Short mmCIF file of C-alpha atoms in Angstrom, two decimals:
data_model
loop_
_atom_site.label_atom_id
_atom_site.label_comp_id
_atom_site.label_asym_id
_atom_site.label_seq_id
_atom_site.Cartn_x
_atom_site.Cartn_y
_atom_site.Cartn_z
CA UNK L 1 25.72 -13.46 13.69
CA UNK L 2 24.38 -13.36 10.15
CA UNK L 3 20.67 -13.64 11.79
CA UNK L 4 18.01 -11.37 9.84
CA UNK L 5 15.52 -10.05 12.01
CA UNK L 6 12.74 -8.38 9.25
CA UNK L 7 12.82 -8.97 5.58
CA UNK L 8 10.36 -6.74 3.55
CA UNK L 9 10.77 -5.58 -0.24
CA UNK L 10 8.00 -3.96 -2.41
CA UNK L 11 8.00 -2.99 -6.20
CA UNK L 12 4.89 -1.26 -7.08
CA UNK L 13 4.34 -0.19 -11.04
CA UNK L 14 1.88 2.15 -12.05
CA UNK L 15 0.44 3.89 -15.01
CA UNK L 16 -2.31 6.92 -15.22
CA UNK L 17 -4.03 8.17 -18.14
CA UNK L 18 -6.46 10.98 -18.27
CA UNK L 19 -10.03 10.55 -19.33
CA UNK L 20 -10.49 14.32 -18.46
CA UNK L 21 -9.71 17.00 -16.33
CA UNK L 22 -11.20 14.47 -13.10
CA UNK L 23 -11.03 10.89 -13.93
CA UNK L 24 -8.32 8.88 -14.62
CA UNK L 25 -7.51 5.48 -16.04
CA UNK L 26 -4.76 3.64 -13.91
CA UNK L 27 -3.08 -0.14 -13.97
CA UNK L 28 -0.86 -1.49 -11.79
CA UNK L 29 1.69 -4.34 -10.96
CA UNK L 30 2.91 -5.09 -7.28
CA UNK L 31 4.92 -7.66 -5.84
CA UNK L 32 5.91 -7.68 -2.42
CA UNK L 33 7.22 -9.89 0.36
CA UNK L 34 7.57 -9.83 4.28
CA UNK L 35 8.85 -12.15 6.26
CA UNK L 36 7.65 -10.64 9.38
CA UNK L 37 4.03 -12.05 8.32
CA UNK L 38 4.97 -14.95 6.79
CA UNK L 39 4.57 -13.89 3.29
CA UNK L 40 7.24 -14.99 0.90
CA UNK L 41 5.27 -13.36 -2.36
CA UNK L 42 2.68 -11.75 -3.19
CA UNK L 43 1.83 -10.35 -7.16
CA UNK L 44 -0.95 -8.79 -8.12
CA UNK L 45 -1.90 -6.85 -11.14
CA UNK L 46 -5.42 -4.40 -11.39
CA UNK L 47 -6.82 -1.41 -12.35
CA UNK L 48 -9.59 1.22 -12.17
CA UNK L 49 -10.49 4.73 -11.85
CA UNK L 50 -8.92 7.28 -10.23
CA UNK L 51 -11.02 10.99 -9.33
CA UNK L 52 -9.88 14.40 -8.60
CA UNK L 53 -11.97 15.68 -5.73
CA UNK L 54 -9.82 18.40 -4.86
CA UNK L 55 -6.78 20.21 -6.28
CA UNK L 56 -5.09 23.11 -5.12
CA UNK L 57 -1.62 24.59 -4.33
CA UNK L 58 -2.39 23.45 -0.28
CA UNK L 59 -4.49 20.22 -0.95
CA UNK L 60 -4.56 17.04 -3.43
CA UNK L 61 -7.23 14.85 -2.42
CA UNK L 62 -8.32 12.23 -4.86
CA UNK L 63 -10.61 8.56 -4.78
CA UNK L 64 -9.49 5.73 -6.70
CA UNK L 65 -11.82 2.13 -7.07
CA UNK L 66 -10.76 -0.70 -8.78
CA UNK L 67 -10.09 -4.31 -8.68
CA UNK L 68 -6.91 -6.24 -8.43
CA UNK L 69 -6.07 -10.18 -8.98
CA UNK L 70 -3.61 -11.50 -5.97
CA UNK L 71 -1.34 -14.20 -5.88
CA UNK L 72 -0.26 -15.34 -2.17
CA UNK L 73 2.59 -17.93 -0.83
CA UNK L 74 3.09 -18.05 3.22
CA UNK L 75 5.94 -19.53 5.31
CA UNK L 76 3.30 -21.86 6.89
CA UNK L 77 3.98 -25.71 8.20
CA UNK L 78 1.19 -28.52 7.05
CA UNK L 79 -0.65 -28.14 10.57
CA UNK L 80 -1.35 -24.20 9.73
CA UNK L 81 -5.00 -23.72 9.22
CA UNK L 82 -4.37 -21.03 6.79
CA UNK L 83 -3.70 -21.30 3.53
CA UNK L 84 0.12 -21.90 1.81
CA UNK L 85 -0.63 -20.42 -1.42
CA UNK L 86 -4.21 -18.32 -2.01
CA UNK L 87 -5.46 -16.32 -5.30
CA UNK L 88 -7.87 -14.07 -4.42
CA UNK L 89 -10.04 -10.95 -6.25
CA UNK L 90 -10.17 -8.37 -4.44
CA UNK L 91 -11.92 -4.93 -4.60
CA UNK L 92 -9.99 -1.71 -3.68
CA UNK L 93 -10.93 1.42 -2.58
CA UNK L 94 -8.17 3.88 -1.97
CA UNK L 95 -8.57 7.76 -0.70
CA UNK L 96 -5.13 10.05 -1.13
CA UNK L 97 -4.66 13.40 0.47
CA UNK L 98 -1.19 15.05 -0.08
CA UNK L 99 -1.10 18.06 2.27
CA UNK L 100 1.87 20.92 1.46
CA UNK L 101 1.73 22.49 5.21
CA UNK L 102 4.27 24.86 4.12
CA UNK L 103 7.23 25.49 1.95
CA UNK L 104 9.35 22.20 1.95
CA UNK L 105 7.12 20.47 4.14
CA UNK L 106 4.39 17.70 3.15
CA UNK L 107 2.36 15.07 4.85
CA UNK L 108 0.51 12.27 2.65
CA UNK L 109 -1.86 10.11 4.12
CA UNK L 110 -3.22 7.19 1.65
CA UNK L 111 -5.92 4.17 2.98
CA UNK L 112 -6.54 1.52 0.99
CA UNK L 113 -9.56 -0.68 2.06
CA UNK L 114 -9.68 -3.80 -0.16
CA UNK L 115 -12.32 -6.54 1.40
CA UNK L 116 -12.23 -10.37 -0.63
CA UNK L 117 -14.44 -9.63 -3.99
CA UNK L 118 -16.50 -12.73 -2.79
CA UNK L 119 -16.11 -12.50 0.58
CA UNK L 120 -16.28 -8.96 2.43
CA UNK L 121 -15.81 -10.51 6.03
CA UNK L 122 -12.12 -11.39 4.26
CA UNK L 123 -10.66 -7.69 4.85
CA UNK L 124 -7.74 -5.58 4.34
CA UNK L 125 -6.75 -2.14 5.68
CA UNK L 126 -3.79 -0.06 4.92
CA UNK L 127 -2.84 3.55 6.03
CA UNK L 128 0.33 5.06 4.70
CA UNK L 129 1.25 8.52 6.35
CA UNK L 130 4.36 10.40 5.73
CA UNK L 131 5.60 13.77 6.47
CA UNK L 132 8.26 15.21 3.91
CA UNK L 133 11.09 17.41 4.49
CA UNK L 134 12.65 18.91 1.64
CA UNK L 135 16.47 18.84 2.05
CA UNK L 136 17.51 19.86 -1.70
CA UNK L 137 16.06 19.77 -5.19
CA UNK L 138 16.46 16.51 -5.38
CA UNK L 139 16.95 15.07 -1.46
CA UNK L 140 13.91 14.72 0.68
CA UNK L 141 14.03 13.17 4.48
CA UNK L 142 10.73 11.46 5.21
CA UNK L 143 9.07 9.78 8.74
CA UNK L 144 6.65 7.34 7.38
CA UNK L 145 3.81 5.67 9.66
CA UNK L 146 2.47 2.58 8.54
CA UNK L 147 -1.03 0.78 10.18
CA UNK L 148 -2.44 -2.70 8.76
CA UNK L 149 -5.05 -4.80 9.70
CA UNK L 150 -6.02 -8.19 7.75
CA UNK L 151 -9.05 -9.77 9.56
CA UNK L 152 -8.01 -13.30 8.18
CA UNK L 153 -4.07 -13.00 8.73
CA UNK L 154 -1.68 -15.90 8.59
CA UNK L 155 -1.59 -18.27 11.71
CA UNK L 156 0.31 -17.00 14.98
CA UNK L 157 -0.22 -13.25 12.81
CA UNK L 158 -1.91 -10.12 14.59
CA UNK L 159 -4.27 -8.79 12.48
CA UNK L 160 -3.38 -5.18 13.33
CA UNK L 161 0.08 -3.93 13.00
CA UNK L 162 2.20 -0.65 12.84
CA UNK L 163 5.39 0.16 11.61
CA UNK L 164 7.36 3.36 11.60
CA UNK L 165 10.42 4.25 9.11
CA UNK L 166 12.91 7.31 8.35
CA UNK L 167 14.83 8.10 5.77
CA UNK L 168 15.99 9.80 2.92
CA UNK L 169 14.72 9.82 -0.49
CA UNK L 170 16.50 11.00 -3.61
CA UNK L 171 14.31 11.82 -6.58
CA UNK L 172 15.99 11.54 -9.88
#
């Protein structure tokens, strides 16, 4: 029937140098969209720290602050009380643990907290969790769990959703 029923892409661009052996320097560039909350675009472009707490061959666990700059258009009608288009500063706090539970097998787990930089009662929470399965050098098959909450979401939006995906990755 030609009717699409979700609509999401991402492009996320990042780049890491070292300060020393436990800090690093990172920027990034994202622009997404998702139609199933009413986002047509979204850019942003930040940086910060990011901090080795722990590394070893069964855990990576590491802490990264910064700030990004966000750039916001919504599928809204005039009557929406949110916003059509919003630029916002926002403060992010992220905390990444990659797990290797045994040979071929991973689980990452990433939450990014990122509240308004002038207003913390304007909040975002994201929770990325995969489990890897090595299929090949270069072939992986991954489940990936998804949980977000916005506390000011889009009208007619939840402000807590989850979304599951599986697949297969090829690293080149």
């Amino acid at each position: 029937s030609g009717e699409s029923f979700f609509s999401q892409a991402l492009l996320h661009l990042r780049n890491v140098n070292s300060l020393s052996d436990f800090v690093m320097l990172e920027e990034f560039l994202q622009y997404d969209n998702n139609k199933q909350i009413l986002l047509l675009h979204r850019a942003l472009f930040g940086g910060g720290l990011r901090i080795k707490l722990i590394e070893n061959d069964e855990i990576i666990m590491r802490i990264g602050p910064s700030i990004f700059f966000e750039h916001e258009t919504y599928d809204l009608d005039n009557t929406a009380i949110h916003k059509n288009k919003i630029n916002n500063a926002r403060l992010n706090l992220y905390l990444t643990s990659l797990f290797n539970l045994q040979q071929g097998i991973s689980f990452l787990s990433i939450i990014y907290v990122q509240p308004k930089f002038d207003n913390f009662n304007d909040l975002k929470i994201l929770f990325d969790n995969a489990l890897n399965f090595k299929l090949g050098d270069k072939v992986d098959f991954i489940i990936k769990l998804q949980m977000r909450y916005d506390s000011l979401p889009a009208d007619n939006i939840e402000k807590f959703d989850l979304t599951t995906k599986m697949g297969l990755a090829i690293n080149l």
